[in-house]
Structure formats: structure tokens, C-alpha cells
């Protein structure tokens, strides 16, 4: 699971930055730093018994990235990491976080107006990634004749802006419901 989470986050960040084009070295660096953050939390990718420990936050990943003097920091990845850190897009305190499905109780509006397009793309990308994975974890909704239970729904205003980025989870949600 940690490897999948690291790779999904990396892929989503790369897609969100598509206008700036992140290179293979930057992608590898990001994946490596995320995996180091999991190691700091004593989460072993090959030991599922460790996967229920508190995962690292973006702040942990960002600090590891910043503190690594071998990483070149004047590129697209550095710019995006700095932007995410400065705008405090992610909660830095693990105890204050909850799953997306826990947060989606009633109607929840996340207003991204005023943020750069790459930040908007990243937030939508991450939310659709989480929504898709949690949708599968919860399982099939109940069906009564021609009626199907709708327990959670995600609405992305002006989704055509995000569809052009090719986020796989958004396409899967649209196909699978």
C-alpha cells in the first residue's frame, strides 16, 4: 500500500503540473522522498502489519525534501512542493485528519477559486483518487429493482478543466459510477 500511495500521489502531482512538465528524475525523487517519510513512521511497504500506523503528512515529505542537500531545488518539483507548503494545502497534524468519506458528511463545498490552476488540479486529482479508492473499499451500494443507493457523491464544477488533465481516477469514477 505505501508504494501505491506514493506512486498515486506522484502521478497526481505530475498530472497537476502538466503545463510545467516534471521530468523522470523529479518523479523518482518525489517517490523516493515519500517512501523515506513512510520509513520515518516505521511503515514497511513489505509488511502489511505496519500499514495501519499513522502515515506521514505532506509536511514530513516536504521537510525531507528540503533537508536533502543532494536534491536540486530549482525545478518544477521544487516550485510545486514550495507552493503546496506555503498555501498549507495539506494538514500537517495527523490527529486532525480524517478519511475523505468521513469528511463527506452532508454537503461539503471546497472552494478552490483564487488558487492557481495547478493547485486546483492537484486538489481535485487527490480527492478523486481518494474517492475512487474509498468507493472500492466500502463496496457495492445496495440495489432495489431499478434503484441504486447513492451514499456518497462528488461533484466537480467545470470538470472539463480537469478531464483534460487525464486524471485516471476521475475517468474511472465517471465510468463506474
Short mmCIF file of C-alpha atoms in Angstrom, two decimals:
data_model
loop_
_atom_site.label_atom_id
_atom_site.label_comp_id
_atom_site.label_asym_id
_atom_site.label_seq_id
_atom_site.Cartn_x
_atom_site.Cartn_y
_atom_site.Cartn_z
CA UNK A 1 0.00 0.00 0.00
CA UNK A 2 2.66 2.65 0.80
CA UNK A 3 4.22 2.12 -2.64
CA UNK A 4 0.82 2.52 -4.30
CA UNK A 5 0.03 5.65 -2.29
CA UNK A 6 3.44 7.14 -3.09
CA UNK A 7 3.07 6.36 -6.78
CA UNK A 8 -0.52 7.64 -6.96
CA UNK A 9 0.42 10.91 -5.24
CA UNK A 10 3.43 11.29 -7.53
CA UNK A 11 1.32 10.63 -10.63
CA UNK A 12 -1.36 13.07 -9.49
CA UNK A 13 1.22 15.77 -8.77
CA UNK A 14 2.83 15.20 -12.19
CA UNK A 15 -0.56 15.50 -13.93
CA UNK A 16 -1.41 18.64 -11.96
CA UNK A 17 1.88 20.16 -13.12
CA UNK A 18 1.43 19.04 -16.73
CA UNK A 19 1.92 22.57 -18.05
CA UNK A 20 5.34 22.74 -16.40
CA UNK A 21 6.41 19.18 -17.32
CA UNK A 22 8.00 17.31 -14.49
CA UNK A 23 10.85 15.03 -15.57
CA UNK A 24 11.67 11.43 -14.72
CA UNK A 25 14.35 12.42 -12.19
CA UNK A 26 11.91 14.70 -10.38
CA UNK A 27 9.28 11.95 -10.33
CA UNK A 28 11.80 9.48 -8.94
CA UNK A 29 12.96 11.99 -6.33
CA UNK A 30 9.41 12.60 -5.16
CA UNK A 31 8.63 8.89 -4.92
CA UNK A 32 11.90 8.26 -3.01
CA UNK A 33 11.21 11.07 -0.52
CA UNK A 34 7.66 9.82 0.10
CA UNK A 35 8.99 6.33 0.77
CA UNK A 36 11.59 7.79 3.17
CA UNK A 37 8.73 9.54 5.00
CA UNK A 38 6.95 6.20 5.38
CA UNK A 39 10.18 4.76 6.77
CA UNK A 40 10.33 7.53 9.38
CA UNK A 41 6.86 6.47 10.50
CA UNK A 42 8.10 2.85 10.71
CA UNK A 43 5.81 1.77 7.90
CA UNK A 44 7.38 -1.02 5.88
CA UNK A 45 5.98 -1.41 2.35
CA UNK A 46 6.55 -5.16 2.50
CA UNK A 47 4.90 -5.62 5.92
CA UNK A 48 1.11 -5.07 5.84
CA UNK A 49 1.06 -5.26 9.67
CA UNK A 50 2.69 -1.79 9.71
CA UNK A 51 0.26 -0.18 7.27
CA UNK A 52 -2.25 0.86 9.94
CA UNK A 53 0.29 3.15 11.63
CA UNK A 54 -0.15 6.90 11.26
CA UNK A 55 1.09 7.73 7.77
CA UNK A 56 3.41 10.63 7.07
CA UNK A 57 1.95 14.01 6.22
CA UNK A 58 2.95 16.23 3.33
CA UNK A 59 4.85 18.32 5.88
CA UNK A 60 7.08 15.31 6.66
CA UNK A 61 7.68 14.73 2.95
CA UNK A 62 8.37 18.43 2.39
CA UNK A 63 10.89 18.59 5.27
CA UNK A 64 12.74 15.53 3.99
CA UNK A 65 12.81 17.05 0.52
CA UNK A 66 14.06 20.41 1.78
CA UNK A 67 16.70 18.88 4.07
CA UNK A 68 18.19 16.66 1.35
CA UNK A 69 21.09 18.72 0.02
CA UNK A 70 21.64 16.32 -2.89
CA UNK A 71 18.31 17.29 -4.46
CA UNK A 72 18.42 20.11 -6.99
CA UNK A 73 15.82 22.63 -5.88
CA UNK A 74 15.32 24.96 -8.84
CA UNK A 75 12.89 22.96 -10.93
CA UNK A 76 9.18 22.20 -11.35
CA UNK A 77 9.09 19.80 -8.40
CA UNK A 78 10.70 22.34 -6.08
CA UNK A 79 8.26 25.01 -7.20
CA UNK A 80 5.22 22.80 -6.63
CA UNK A 81 6.45 21.50 -3.27
CA UNK A 82 7.08 25.07 -2.11
CA UNK A 83 3.65 26.21 -3.31
CA UNK A 84 1.88 23.33 -1.53
CA UNK A 85 3.80 24.11 1.63
CA UNK A 86 3.20 27.88 1.51
CA UNK A 87 -0.54 27.59 0.80
CA UNK A 88 -0.87 24.91 3.52
CA UNK A 89 -2.93 22.70 1.21
CA UNK A 90 -2.43 19.68 3.46
CA UNK A 91 -2.99 19.35 7.21
CA UNK A 92 0.34 18.95 8.98
CA UNK A 93 -1.10 17.43 12.17
CA UNK A 94 -2.07 13.77 11.61
CA UNK A 95 -4.52 13.73 14.52
CA UNK A 96 -6.61 16.42 12.76
CA UNK A 97 -7.04 14.41 9.57
CA UNK A 98 -9.83 12.05 8.58
CA UNK A 99 -10.72 9.98 5.58
CA UNK A 100 -12.48 11.65 2.67
CA UNK A 101 -15.63 9.60 3.30
CA UNK A 102 -15.68 10.77 6.93
CA UNK A 103 -15.34 14.37 5.73
CA UNK A 104 -18.15 13.93 3.19
CA UNK A 105 -20.99 14.03 5.67
CA UNK A 106 -23.86 16.06 4.29
CA UNK A 107 -22.95 18.69 1.73
CA UNK A 108 -19.31 19.76 1.74
CA UNK A 109 -18.09 22.54 -0.54
CA UNK A 110 -14.41 23.04 -1.18
CA UNK A 111 -13.92 26.45 -2.78
CA UNK A 112 -10.75 26.45 -4.85
CA UNK A 113 -11.37 29.79 -6.55
CA UNK A 114 -8.39 32.04 -6.20
CA UNK A 115 -5.87 29.20 -6.28
CA UNK A 116 -3.58 28.61 -9.25
CA UNK A 117 -4.83 26.07 -11.79
CA UNK A 118 -2.12 23.56 -10.81
CA UNK A 119 -3.23 23.67 -7.15
CA UNK A 120 -6.87 23.26 -8.20
CA UNK A 121 -5.91 20.33 -10.43
CA UNK A 122 -3.91 18.71 -7.66
CA UNK A 123 -6.67 19.01 -5.06
CA UNK A 124 -9.30 17.64 -7.46
CA UNK A 125 -6.92 14.89 -8.55
CA UNK A 126 -6.16 13.83 -4.98
CA UNK A 127 -9.82 13.97 -3.98
CA UNK A 128 -10.88 11.83 -6.92
CA UNK A 129 -8.05 9.37 -6.18
CA UNK A 130 -9.22 9.11 -2.57
CA UNK A 131 -12.88 8.96 -3.55
CA UNK A 132 -12.24 6.14 -6.01
CA UNK A 133 -10.15 4.06 -3.59
CA UNK A 134 -12.60 4.59 -0.70
CA UNK A 135 -15.53 3.85 -3.01
CA UNK A 136 -14.00 0.44 -3.69
CA UNK A 137 -13.13 -0.14 -0.04
CA UNK A 138 -16.74 0.49 1.03
CA UNK A 139 -18.04 -1.89 -1.60
CA UNK A 140 -21.05 -2.13 -3.83
CA UNK A 141 -24.07 0.02 -3.00
CA UNK A 142 -27.42 -1.68 -2.47
CA UNK A 143 -29.77 -2.14 -5.40
CA UNK A 144 -33.57 -2.30 -5.13
CA UNK A 145 -35.08 -3.14 -8.52
CA UNK A 146 -34.06 -0.34 -10.87
CA UNK A 147 -33.00 1.90 -8.00
CA UNK A 148 -29.44 2.06 -6.72
CA UNK A 149 -28.39 3.56 -3.40
CA UNK A 150 -26.41 6.78 -3.66
CA UNK A 151 -24.48 7.12 -0.40
CA UNK A 152 -21.67 9.45 -1.49
CA UNK A 153 -21.30 11.76 -4.43
CA UNK A 154 -18.60 14.06 -5.65
CA UNK A 155 -19.37 16.99 -7.93
CA UNK A 156 -16.58 18.82 -9.69
CA UNK A 157 -17.71 22.16 -11.05
CA UNK A 158 -16.28 22.80 -14.52
CA UNK A 159 -14.95 19.25 -14.61
CA UNK A 160 -13.97 19.66 -18.25
CA UNK A 161 -10.96 21.66 -16.98
CA UNK A 162 -9.84 18.61 -15.01
CA UNK A 163 -10.79 15.93 -17.55
CA UNK A 164 -8.26 17.39 -19.98
CA UNK A 165 -5.53 16.62 -17.43
CA UNK A 166 -6.23 12.90 -17.78
CA UNK A 167 -6.67 12.06 -14.08
CA UNK A 168 -7.32 8.28 -14.16
CA UNK A 169 -9.49 8.23 -11.02
CA UNK A 170 -11.89 10.84 -12.36
CA UNK A 171 -12.33 8.86 -15.57
CA UNK A 172 -12.87 5.64 -13.57
CA UNK A 173 -15.47 7.29 -11.34
CA UNK A 174 -17.32 8.57 -14.38
CA UNK A 175 -17.26 5.12 -15.98
CA UNK A 176 -18.07 3.08 -12.87
CA UNK A 177 -20.40 5.49 -11.11
#
